[in-house]
C-alpha cells in the first residue's frame, strides 16, 4: 500500500470531521489511514484498558507498546499481565537505556526528586521516540476531562515536535464514560483507580487524590510539573 502522507492541514480537517464522532469511528479511520504504521501506547491506566479492547477489531493494523519505566506500581504490572493474557496481546516493551540502579549510579539517587524532567526524559520520552520509529500515527488515551492542560485536546492532532499524527479517540469521554465502558465489557483495569488514584504513573511520583481535587494533582505533588513530556504542546 502506498504510504499516506498527511499534512498539518489534512490533520486539522480530519479533526474537524472526527471531533465528536464515536471513539470506534475514530479508530476505524486511523486503522484504515495508517494500517501497519499505527502505535497504541499503554500506561496501563483505565484508558489503556478501554483502548486495548476497542482496538482488537483492528489488531492487524495496530502495534501495542508500553513505556516501562521499571518504576511502576505492582498493580500496574498486574493489570498489564491480565490484559495481555485476556486479549492475547503481542506487546512490545520499551525501557530506558539504564535500569533504575544504573541510573542511580550514573546520575545520583532519586533523580525524580532533584530533576524530574530529566528523569522523565530518560525513562519515558527517549523510549517513546524509539517506540514511534517508523510509524505515522500514535493512539493515546488523552481526555479533555483529565486536566486543564488537556482541555484543548482534539480527536486527531499533529504532533509538530515528532512529525506524527496523534489519534485520541477518548478525548471527549468523562470519567463516567470510561467506567461505564469498562463495566459493560467486563474489561480488566488498574485497581488503583478505586483506591484514590485517578491518574497513575511511577511509584515515586504518584500520590492518591482527595475526592473532588484535580485528578492529576497526585502526579509530581509539590512541584510545578504536570506532564511527563510525552504530550508536548499541540500544533493542530
Ligand atoms: Fe522518573 Fe517520576 Fe518521571 Fe517516572 S514519573 S520517569 S520516576 S520523574
PDB file of C-alpha atoms in Angstrom, residues 6-233:
ATOM      1  CA  UNK A   6      -0.900  13.849   5.897  1.00  0.00           C
ATOM      2  CA  UNK A   7      -0.091  17.498   6.191  1.00  0.00           C
ATOM      3  CA  UNK A   8      -0.984  19.522   9.287  1.00  0.00           C
ATOM      4  CA  UNK A   9      -3.903  20.962   7.265  1.00  0.00           C
ATOM      5  CA  UNK A  10      -5.119  17.424   6.497  1.00  0.00           C
ATOM      6  CA  UNK A  11      -4.919  16.635  10.190  1.00  0.00           C
ATOM      7  CA  UNK A  12      -6.939  19.722  11.105  1.00  0.00           C
ATOM      8  CA  UNK A  13      -9.595  18.749   8.538  1.00  0.00           C
ATOM      9  CA  UNK A  14      -9.721  15.227   9.973  1.00  0.00           C
ATOM     10  CA  UNK A  15     -10.067  16.662  13.473  1.00  0.00           C
ATOM     11  CA  UNK A  16     -12.971  18.846  12.310  1.00  0.00           C
ATOM     12  CA  UNK A  17     -14.697  15.720  10.975  1.00  0.00           C
ATOM     13  CA  UNK A  18     -13.889  13.409  13.871  1.00  0.00           C
ATOM     14  CA  UNK A  19     -14.195  15.626  16.960  1.00  0.00           C
ATOM     15  CA  UNK A  20     -17.470  14.418  18.453  1.00  0.00           C
ATOM     16  CA  UNK A  21     -17.501  11.159  16.482  1.00  0.00           C
ATOM     17  CA  UNK A  22     -17.794   7.881  18.405  1.00  0.00           C
ATOM     18  CA  UNK A  23     -14.425   6.573  19.595  1.00  0.00           C
ATOM     19  CA  UNK A  24     -14.866   3.440  17.475  1.00  0.00           C
ATOM     20  CA  UNK A  25     -15.231   5.587  14.335  1.00  0.00           C
ATOM     21  CA  UNK A  26     -12.036   7.480  15.131  1.00  0.00           C
ATOM     22  CA  UNK A  27     -10.166   4.192  15.491  1.00  0.00           C
ATOM     23  CA  UNK A  28     -11.631   2.783  12.285  1.00  0.00           C
ATOM     24  CA  UNK A  29     -10.487   5.904  10.424  1.00  0.00           C
ATOM     25  CA  UNK A  30      -6.999   5.623  11.924  1.00  0.00           C
ATOM     26  CA  UNK A  31      -6.699   1.898  11.173  1.00  0.00           C
ATOM     27  CA  UNK A  32      -7.658   2.482   7.527  1.00  0.00           C
ATOM     28  CA  UNK A  33      -5.454   5.542   7.161  1.00  0.00           C
ATOM     29  CA  UNK A  34      -2.330   4.221   8.908  1.00  0.00           C
ATOM     30  CA  UNK A  35      -2.571   0.411   8.861  1.00  0.00           C
ATOM     31  CA  UNK A  36       0.732  -1.102   9.981  1.00  0.00           C
ATOM     32  CA  UNK A  37       2.168   2.289  10.892  1.00  0.00           C
ATOM     33  CA  UNK A  38      -0.081   2.903  13.875  1.00  0.00           C
ATOM     34  CA  UNK A  39       1.052   2.538  17.503  1.00  0.00           C
ATOM     35  CA  UNK A  40      -1.040   2.299  20.665  1.00  0.00           C
ATOM     36  CA  UNK A  41       0.994   3.340  23.717  1.00  0.00           C
ATOM     37  CA  UNK A  42      -0.198   1.868  27.009  1.00  0.00           C
ATOM     38  CA  UNK A  43       0.385   3.240  30.506  1.00  0.00           C
ATOM     39  CA  UNK A  44      -1.987   0.598  31.935  1.00  0.00           C
ATOM     40  CA  UNK A  45      -4.329   3.197  33.337  1.00  0.00           C
ATOM     41  CA  UNK A  46      -8.042   2.812  32.657  1.00  0.00           C
ATOM     42  CA  UNK A  47      -7.830   4.455  29.227  1.00  0.00           C
ATOM     43  CA  UNK A  48      -5.379   1.759  28.158  1.00  0.00           C
ATOM     44  CA  UNK A  49      -7.870  -0.921  29.139  1.00  0.00           C
ATOM     45  CA  UNK A  50     -10.589   0.722  27.029  1.00  0.00           C
ATOM     46  CA  UNK A  51      -8.312   1.182  24.029  1.00  0.00           C
ATOM     47  CA  UNK A  52      -6.914  -2.343  24.141  1.00  0.00           C
ATOM     48  CA  UNK A  53     -10.472  -3.694  23.987  1.00  0.00           C
ATOM     49  CA  UNK A  54     -11.593  -1.218  21.346  1.00  0.00           C
ATOM     50  CA  UNK A  55      -8.642  -1.775  19.008  1.00  0.00           C
ATOM     51  CA  UNK A  56      -8.973  -5.568  18.884  1.00  0.00           C
ATOM     52  CA  UNK A  57     -11.047  -5.469  15.639  1.00  0.00           C
ATOM     53  CA  UNK A  58      -8.062  -3.623  14.129  1.00  0.00           C
ATOM     54  CA  UNK A  59      -5.361  -5.747  15.763  1.00  0.00           C
ATOM     55  CA  UNK A  60      -3.519  -6.331  12.488  1.00  0.00           C
ATOM     56  CA  UNK A  61      -3.212  -2.572  11.916  1.00  0.00           C
ATOM     57  CA  UNK A  62      -2.062  -1.532  15.393  1.00  0.00           C
ATOM     58  CA  UNK A  63       1.192  -2.215  17.278  1.00  0.00           C
ATOM     59  CA  UNK A  64       0.705  -2.293  21.059  1.00  0.00           C
ATOM     60  CA  UNK A  65       3.617  -0.866  23.059  1.00  0.00           C
ATOM     61  CA  UNK A  66       4.350   0.049  26.659  1.00  0.00           C
ATOM     62  CA  UNK A  67       6.843   2.518  28.045  1.00  0.00           C
ATOM     63  CA  UNK A  68       8.082   0.596  31.064  1.00  0.00           C
ATOM     64  CA  UNK A  69       9.929   2.953  33.398  1.00  0.00           C
ATOM     65  CA  UNK A  70      10.641  -0.034  35.675  1.00  0.00           C
ATOM     66  CA  UNK A  71       9.224   2.159  38.455  1.00  0.00           C
ATOM     67  CA  UNK A  72       5.529   1.380  38.051  1.00  0.00           C
ATOM     68  CA  UNK A  73       3.204   0.043  40.749  1.00  0.00           C
ATOM     69  CA  UNK A  74       2.837  -3.723  41.198  1.00  0.00           C
ATOM     70  CA  UNK A  75      -0.881  -3.235  40.478  1.00  0.00           C
ATOM     71  CA  UNK A  76       0.025  -1.615  37.158  1.00  0.00           C
ATOM     72  CA  UNK A  77       2.209  -4.538  36.074  1.00  0.00           C
ATOM     73  CA  UNK A  78      -0.503  -6.971  37.191  1.00  0.00           C
ATOM     74  CA  UNK A  79      -3.081  -5.092  35.103  1.00  0.00           C
ATOM     75  CA  UNK A  80      -0.770  -5.297  32.101  1.00  0.00           C
ATOM     76  CA  UNK A  81      -0.379  -9.027  32.564  1.00  0.00           C
ATOM     77  CA  UNK A  82      -4.138  -9.568  32.850  1.00  0.00           C
ATOM     78  CA  UNK A  83      -4.789  -7.615  29.642  1.00  0.00           C
ATOM     79  CA  UNK A  84      -2.020  -9.421  27.752  1.00  0.00           C
ATOM     80  CA  UNK A  85      -3.478 -12.750  28.792  1.00  0.00           C
ATOM     81  CA  UNK A  86      -7.124 -11.903  28.146  1.00  0.00           C
ATOM     82  CA  UNK A  87      -6.554 -10.422  24.690  1.00  0.00           C
ATOM     83  CA  UNK A  88      -3.523 -12.478  23.631  1.00  0.00           C
ATOM     84  CA  UNK A  89      -1.572  -9.292  23.003  1.00  0.00           C
ATOM     85  CA  UNK A  90       1.769  -9.170  21.253  1.00  0.00           C
ATOM     86  CA  UNK A  91       3.239  -6.449  23.441  1.00  0.00           C
ATOM     87  CA  UNK A  92       6.414  -4.504  22.686  1.00  0.00           C
ATOM     88  CA  UNK A  93       8.166  -3.078  25.763  1.00  0.00           C
ATOM     89  CA  UNK A  94      10.399  -0.025  25.569  1.00  0.00           C
ATOM     90  CA  UNK A  95      12.625   0.863  28.528  1.00  0.00           C
ATOM     91  CA  UNK A  96      15.309   3.395  29.356  1.00  0.00           C
ATOM     92  CA  UNK A  97      18.889   2.641  28.393  1.00  0.00           C
ATOM     93  CA  UNK A  98      19.716   2.294  32.105  1.00  0.00           C
ATOM     94  CA  UNK A  99      17.893   0.360  34.824  1.00  0.00           C
ATOM     95  CA  UNK A 100      16.919   2.415  37.884  1.00  0.00           C
ATOM     96  CA  UNK A 101      20.015   1.101  39.679  1.00  0.00           C
ATOM     97  CA  UNK A 102      22.278   2.067  36.783  1.00  0.00           C
ATOM     98  CA  UNK A 103      20.593   5.470  36.631  1.00  0.00           C
ATOM     99  CA  UNK A 104      21.317   5.991  40.331  1.00  0.00           C
ATOM    100  CA  UNK A 105      24.967   5.104  39.763  1.00  0.00           C
ATOM    101  CA  UNK A 106      25.225   7.495  36.811  1.00  0.00           C
ATOM    102  CA  UNK A 107      23.020  10.390  37.971  1.00  0.00           C
ATOM    103  CA  UNK A 108      22.874  10.034  41.754  1.00  0.00           C
ATOM    104  CA  UNK A 109      19.987   8.862  43.952  1.00  0.00           C
ATOM    105  CA  UNK A 110      16.326   9.787  43.435  1.00  0.00           C
ATOM    106  CA  UNK A 111      16.745  11.750  40.217  1.00  0.00           C
ATOM    107  CA  UNK A 112      12.940  12.105  40.189  1.00  0.00           C
ATOM    108  CA  UNK A 113      13.202  14.357  43.261  1.00  0.00           C
ATOM    109  CA  UNK A 114      16.087  16.510  42.035  1.00  0.00           C
ATOM    110  CA  UNK A 115      15.284  16.739  38.327  1.00  0.00           C
ATOM    111  CA  UNK A 116      12.016  15.010  37.394  1.00  0.00           C
ATOM    112  CA  UNK A 117      12.109  16.451  33.864  1.00  0.00           C
ATOM    113  CA  UNK A 118      15.424  14.708  33.192  1.00  0.00           C
ATOM    114  CA  UNK A 119      14.191  11.501  34.804  1.00  0.00           C
ATOM    115  CA  UNK A 120      11.058  11.521  32.606  1.00  0.00           C
ATOM    116  CA  UNK A 121      13.189  12.352  29.568  1.00  0.00           C
ATOM    117  CA  UNK A 122      15.423   9.341  30.186  1.00  0.00           C
ATOM    118  CA  UNK A 123      12.729   6.890  31.254  1.00  0.00           C
ATOM    119  CA  UNK A 124       9.728   7.961  29.145  1.00  0.00           C
ATOM    120  CA  UNK A 125      10.479  10.410  26.354  1.00  0.00           C
ATOM    121  CA  UNK A 126      13.501   8.649  24.826  1.00  0.00           C
ATOM    122  CA  UNK A 127      11.819   5.221  24.938  1.00  0.00           C
ATOM    123  CA  UNK A 128       8.766   6.787  23.255  1.00  0.00           C
ATOM    124  CA  UNK A 129      10.920   8.129  20.431  1.00  0.00           C
ATOM    125  CA  UNK A 130      12.210   4.593  19.822  1.00  0.00           C
ATOM    126  CA  UNK A 131       8.705   3.129  20.051  1.00  0.00           C
ATOM    127  CA  UNK A 132       7.400   5.541  17.404  1.00  0.00           C
ATOM    128  CA  UNK A 133      10.223   4.996  14.909  1.00  0.00           C
ATOM    129  CA  UNK A 134       8.801   4.032  11.512  1.00  0.00           C
ATOM    130  CA  UNK A 135       5.226   4.910  12.473  1.00  0.00           C
ATOM    131  CA  UNK A 136       2.974   7.633  11.132  1.00  0.00           C
ATOM    132  CA  UNK A 137       0.384   7.785  13.895  1.00  0.00           C
ATOM    133  CA  UNK A 138       0.135   7.275  17.620  1.00  0.00           C
ATOM    134  CA  UNK A 139      -3.022   6.415  19.600  1.00  0.00           C
ATOM    135  CA  UNK A 140      -3.155   7.940  23.091  1.00  0.00           C
ATOM    136  CA  UNK A 141      -5.701   7.859  25.904  1.00  0.00           C
ATOM    137  CA  UNK A 142      -5.720  11.625  26.412  1.00  0.00           C
ATOM    138  CA  UNK A 143      -9.059  13.009  27.612  1.00  0.00           C
ATOM    139  CA  UNK A 144     -10.045  16.665  27.988  1.00  0.00           C
ATOM    140  CA  UNK A 145     -11.548  15.937  31.417  1.00  0.00           C
ATOM    141  CA  UNK A 146      -8.188  14.835  32.826  1.00  0.00           C
ATOM    142  CA  UNK A 147      -6.718  18.293  33.453  1.00  0.00           C
ATOM    143  CA  UNK A 148      -6.714  21.947  32.467  1.00  0.00           C
ATOM    144  CA  UNK A 149      -3.640  21.331  30.302  1.00  0.00           C
ATOM    145  CA  UNK A 150      -5.636  18.860  28.209  1.00  0.00           C
ATOM    146  CA  UNK A 151      -8.832  20.901  27.785  1.00  0.00           C
ATOM    147  CA  UNK A 152      -7.938  21.828  24.199  1.00  0.00           C
ATOM    148  CA  UNK A 153      -7.173  18.284  23.045  1.00  0.00           C
ATOM    149  CA  UNK A 154      -8.770  17.063  19.821  1.00  0.00           C
ATOM    150  CA  UNK A 155      -9.583  13.636  18.396  1.00  0.00           C
ATOM    151  CA  UNK A 156      -6.795  13.998  15.844  1.00  0.00           C
ATOM    152  CA  UNK A 157      -3.757  16.259  16.220  1.00  0.00           C
ATOM    153  CA  UNK A 158      -0.454  16.929  14.505  1.00  0.00           C
ATOM    154  CA  UNK A 159       2.486  16.372  16.877  1.00  0.00           C
ATOM    155  CA  UNK A 160       4.768  19.018  15.482  1.00  0.00           C
ATOM    156  CA  UNK A 161       7.762  18.033  17.597  1.00  0.00           C
ATOM    157  CA  UNK A 162       7.741  14.420  16.421  1.00  0.00           C
ATOM    158  CA  UNK A 163       6.197  14.843  12.962  1.00  0.00           C
ATOM    159  CA  UNK A 164       3.500  12.280  13.705  1.00  0.00           C
ATOM    160  CA  UNK A 165      -0.304  12.219  13.923  1.00  0.00           C
ATOM    161  CA  UNK A 166      -1.840  11.748  17.365  1.00  0.00           C
ATOM    162  CA  UNK A 167      -5.147   9.895  17.482  1.00  0.00           C
ATOM    163  CA  UNK A 168      -7.187  10.439  20.658  1.00  0.00           C
ATOM    164  CA  UNK A 169     -10.468   8.537  20.412  1.00  0.00           C
ATOM    165  CA  UNK A 170     -11.466   9.106  24.063  1.00  0.00           C
ATOM    166  CA  UNK A 171     -10.848  12.839  24.011  1.00  0.00           C
ATOM    167  CA  UNK A 172     -14.456  13.745  24.872  1.00  0.00           C
ATOM    168  CA  UNK A 173     -15.038  10.940  27.369  1.00  0.00           C
ATOM    169  CA  UNK A 174     -15.893  11.678  31.000  1.00  0.00           C
ATOM    170  CA  UNK A 175     -14.740   9.563  33.929  1.00  0.00           C
ATOM    171  CA  UNK A 176     -18.214   8.036  33.948  1.00  0.00           C
ATOM    172  CA  UNK A 177     -17.949   7.130  30.252  1.00  0.00           C
ATOM    173  CA  UNK A 178     -14.709   5.266  30.939  1.00  0.00           C
ATOM    174  CA  UNK A 179     -16.043   3.397  33.952  1.00  0.00           C
ATOM    175  CA  UNK A 180     -19.281   2.562  32.122  1.00  0.00           C
ATOM    176  CA  UNK A 181     -17.398   1.084  29.161  1.00  0.00           C
ATOM    177  CA  UNK A 182     -15.089  -0.971  31.395  1.00  0.00           C
ATOM    178  CA  UNK A 183     -18.009  -2.447  33.319  1.00  0.00           C
ATOM    179  CA  UNK A 184     -20.181  -3.000  30.237  1.00  0.00           C
ATOM    180  CA  UNK A 185     -17.448  -5.098  28.623  1.00  0.00           C
ATOM    181  CA  UNK A 186     -16.013  -6.598  31.833  1.00  0.00           C
ATOM    182  CA  UNK A 187     -12.536  -5.312  30.975  1.00  0.00           C
ATOM    183  CA  UNK A 188      -9.667  -5.669  33.488  1.00  0.00           C
ATOM    184  CA  UNK A 189      -8.479  -2.283  34.758  1.00  0.00           C
ATOM    185  CA  UNK A 190      -5.951  -0.913  37.218  1.00  0.00           C
ATOM    186  CA  UNK A 191      -7.411  -1.378  40.757  1.00  0.00           C
ATOM    187  CA  UNK A 192      -5.574   1.728  41.996  1.00  0.00           C
ATOM    188  CA  UNK A 193      -8.280   3.790  40.278  1.00  0.00           C
ATOM    189  CA  UNK A 194     -10.640   2.540  43.024  1.00  0.00           C
ATOM    190  CA  UNK A 195      -8.150   3.441  45.784  1.00  0.00           C
ATOM    191  CA  UNK A 196      -7.900   7.218  45.269  1.00  0.00           C
ATOM    192  CA  UNK A 197      -5.581   7.284  42.248  1.00  0.00           C
ATOM    193  CA  UNK A 198      -7.370   8.904  39.284  1.00  0.00           C
ATOM    194  CA  UNK A 199      -4.016   9.254  37.469  1.00  0.00           C
ATOM    195  CA  UNK A 200      -1.298   6.621  37.842  1.00  0.00           C
ATOM    196  CA  UNK A 201       2.356   6.904  36.926  1.00  0.00           C
ATOM    197  CA  UNK A 202       5.611   5.853  38.606  1.00  0.00           C
ATOM    198  CA  UNK A 203       5.616   4.960  42.306  1.00  0.00           C
ATOM    199  CA  UNK A 204       7.917   7.827  43.426  1.00  0.00           C
ATOM    200  CA  UNK A 205       5.824  10.475  41.646  1.00  0.00           C
ATOM    201  CA  UNK A 206       2.222   9.365  42.214  1.00  0.00           C
ATOM    202  CA  UNK A 207       0.033  10.065  45.260  1.00  0.00           C
ATOM    203  CA  UNK A 208      -3.642   9.469  45.995  1.00  0.00           C
ATOM    204  CA  UNK A 209      -6.014  12.399  45.458  1.00  0.00           C
ATOM    205  CA  UNK A 210      -8.865  13.580  47.695  1.00  0.00           C
ATOM    206  CA  UNK A 211     -12.358  13.336  46.176  1.00  0.00           C
ATOM    207  CA  UNK A 212     -13.109  16.439  44.103  1.00  0.00           C
ATOM    208  CA  UNK A 213      -9.475  17.508  43.693  1.00  0.00           C
ATOM    209  CA  UNK A 214      -7.790  17.907  40.293  1.00  0.00           C
ATOM    210  CA  UNK A 215      -7.406  14.319  39.024  1.00  0.00           C
ATOM    211  CA  UNK A 216      -3.770  14.929  38.083  1.00  0.00           C
ATOM    212  CA  UNK A 217      -2.822  16.695  41.326  1.00  0.00           C
ATOM    213  CA  UNK A 218      -1.403  13.415  42.591  1.00  0.00           C
ATOM    214  CA  UNK A 219       1.321  13.452  39.946  1.00  0.00           C
ATOM    215  CA  UNK A 220       4.612  15.140  40.956  1.00  0.00           C
ATOM    216  CA  UNK A 221       2.858  16.582  44.020  1.00  0.00           C
ATOM    217  CA  UNK A 222       4.588  19.649  45.428  1.00  0.00           C
ATOM    218  CA  UNK A 223       6.256  20.585  42.142  1.00  0.00           C
ATOM    219  CA  UNK A 224       5.160  22.699  39.170  1.00  0.00           C
ATOM    220  CA  UNK A 225       5.469  19.698  36.864  1.00  0.00           C
ATOM    221  CA  UNK A 226       2.156  18.496  35.386  1.00  0.00           C
ATOM    222  CA  UNK A 227       3.152  16.458  32.323  1.00  0.00           C
ATOM    223  CA  UNK A 228       5.878  13.897  31.737  1.00  0.00           C
ATOM    224  CA  UNK A 229       6.898  15.321  28.361  1.00  0.00           C
ATOM    225  CA  UNK A 230       5.180  12.748  26.158  1.00  0.00           C
ATOM    226  CA  UNK A 231       2.366  15.145  25.324  1.00  0.00           C
ATOM    227  CA  UNK A 232       4.032  18.308  24.163  1.00  0.00           C
ATOM    228  CA  UNK A 233       2.194  21.466  23.053  1.00  0.00           C
TER     229      UNK A 233
END
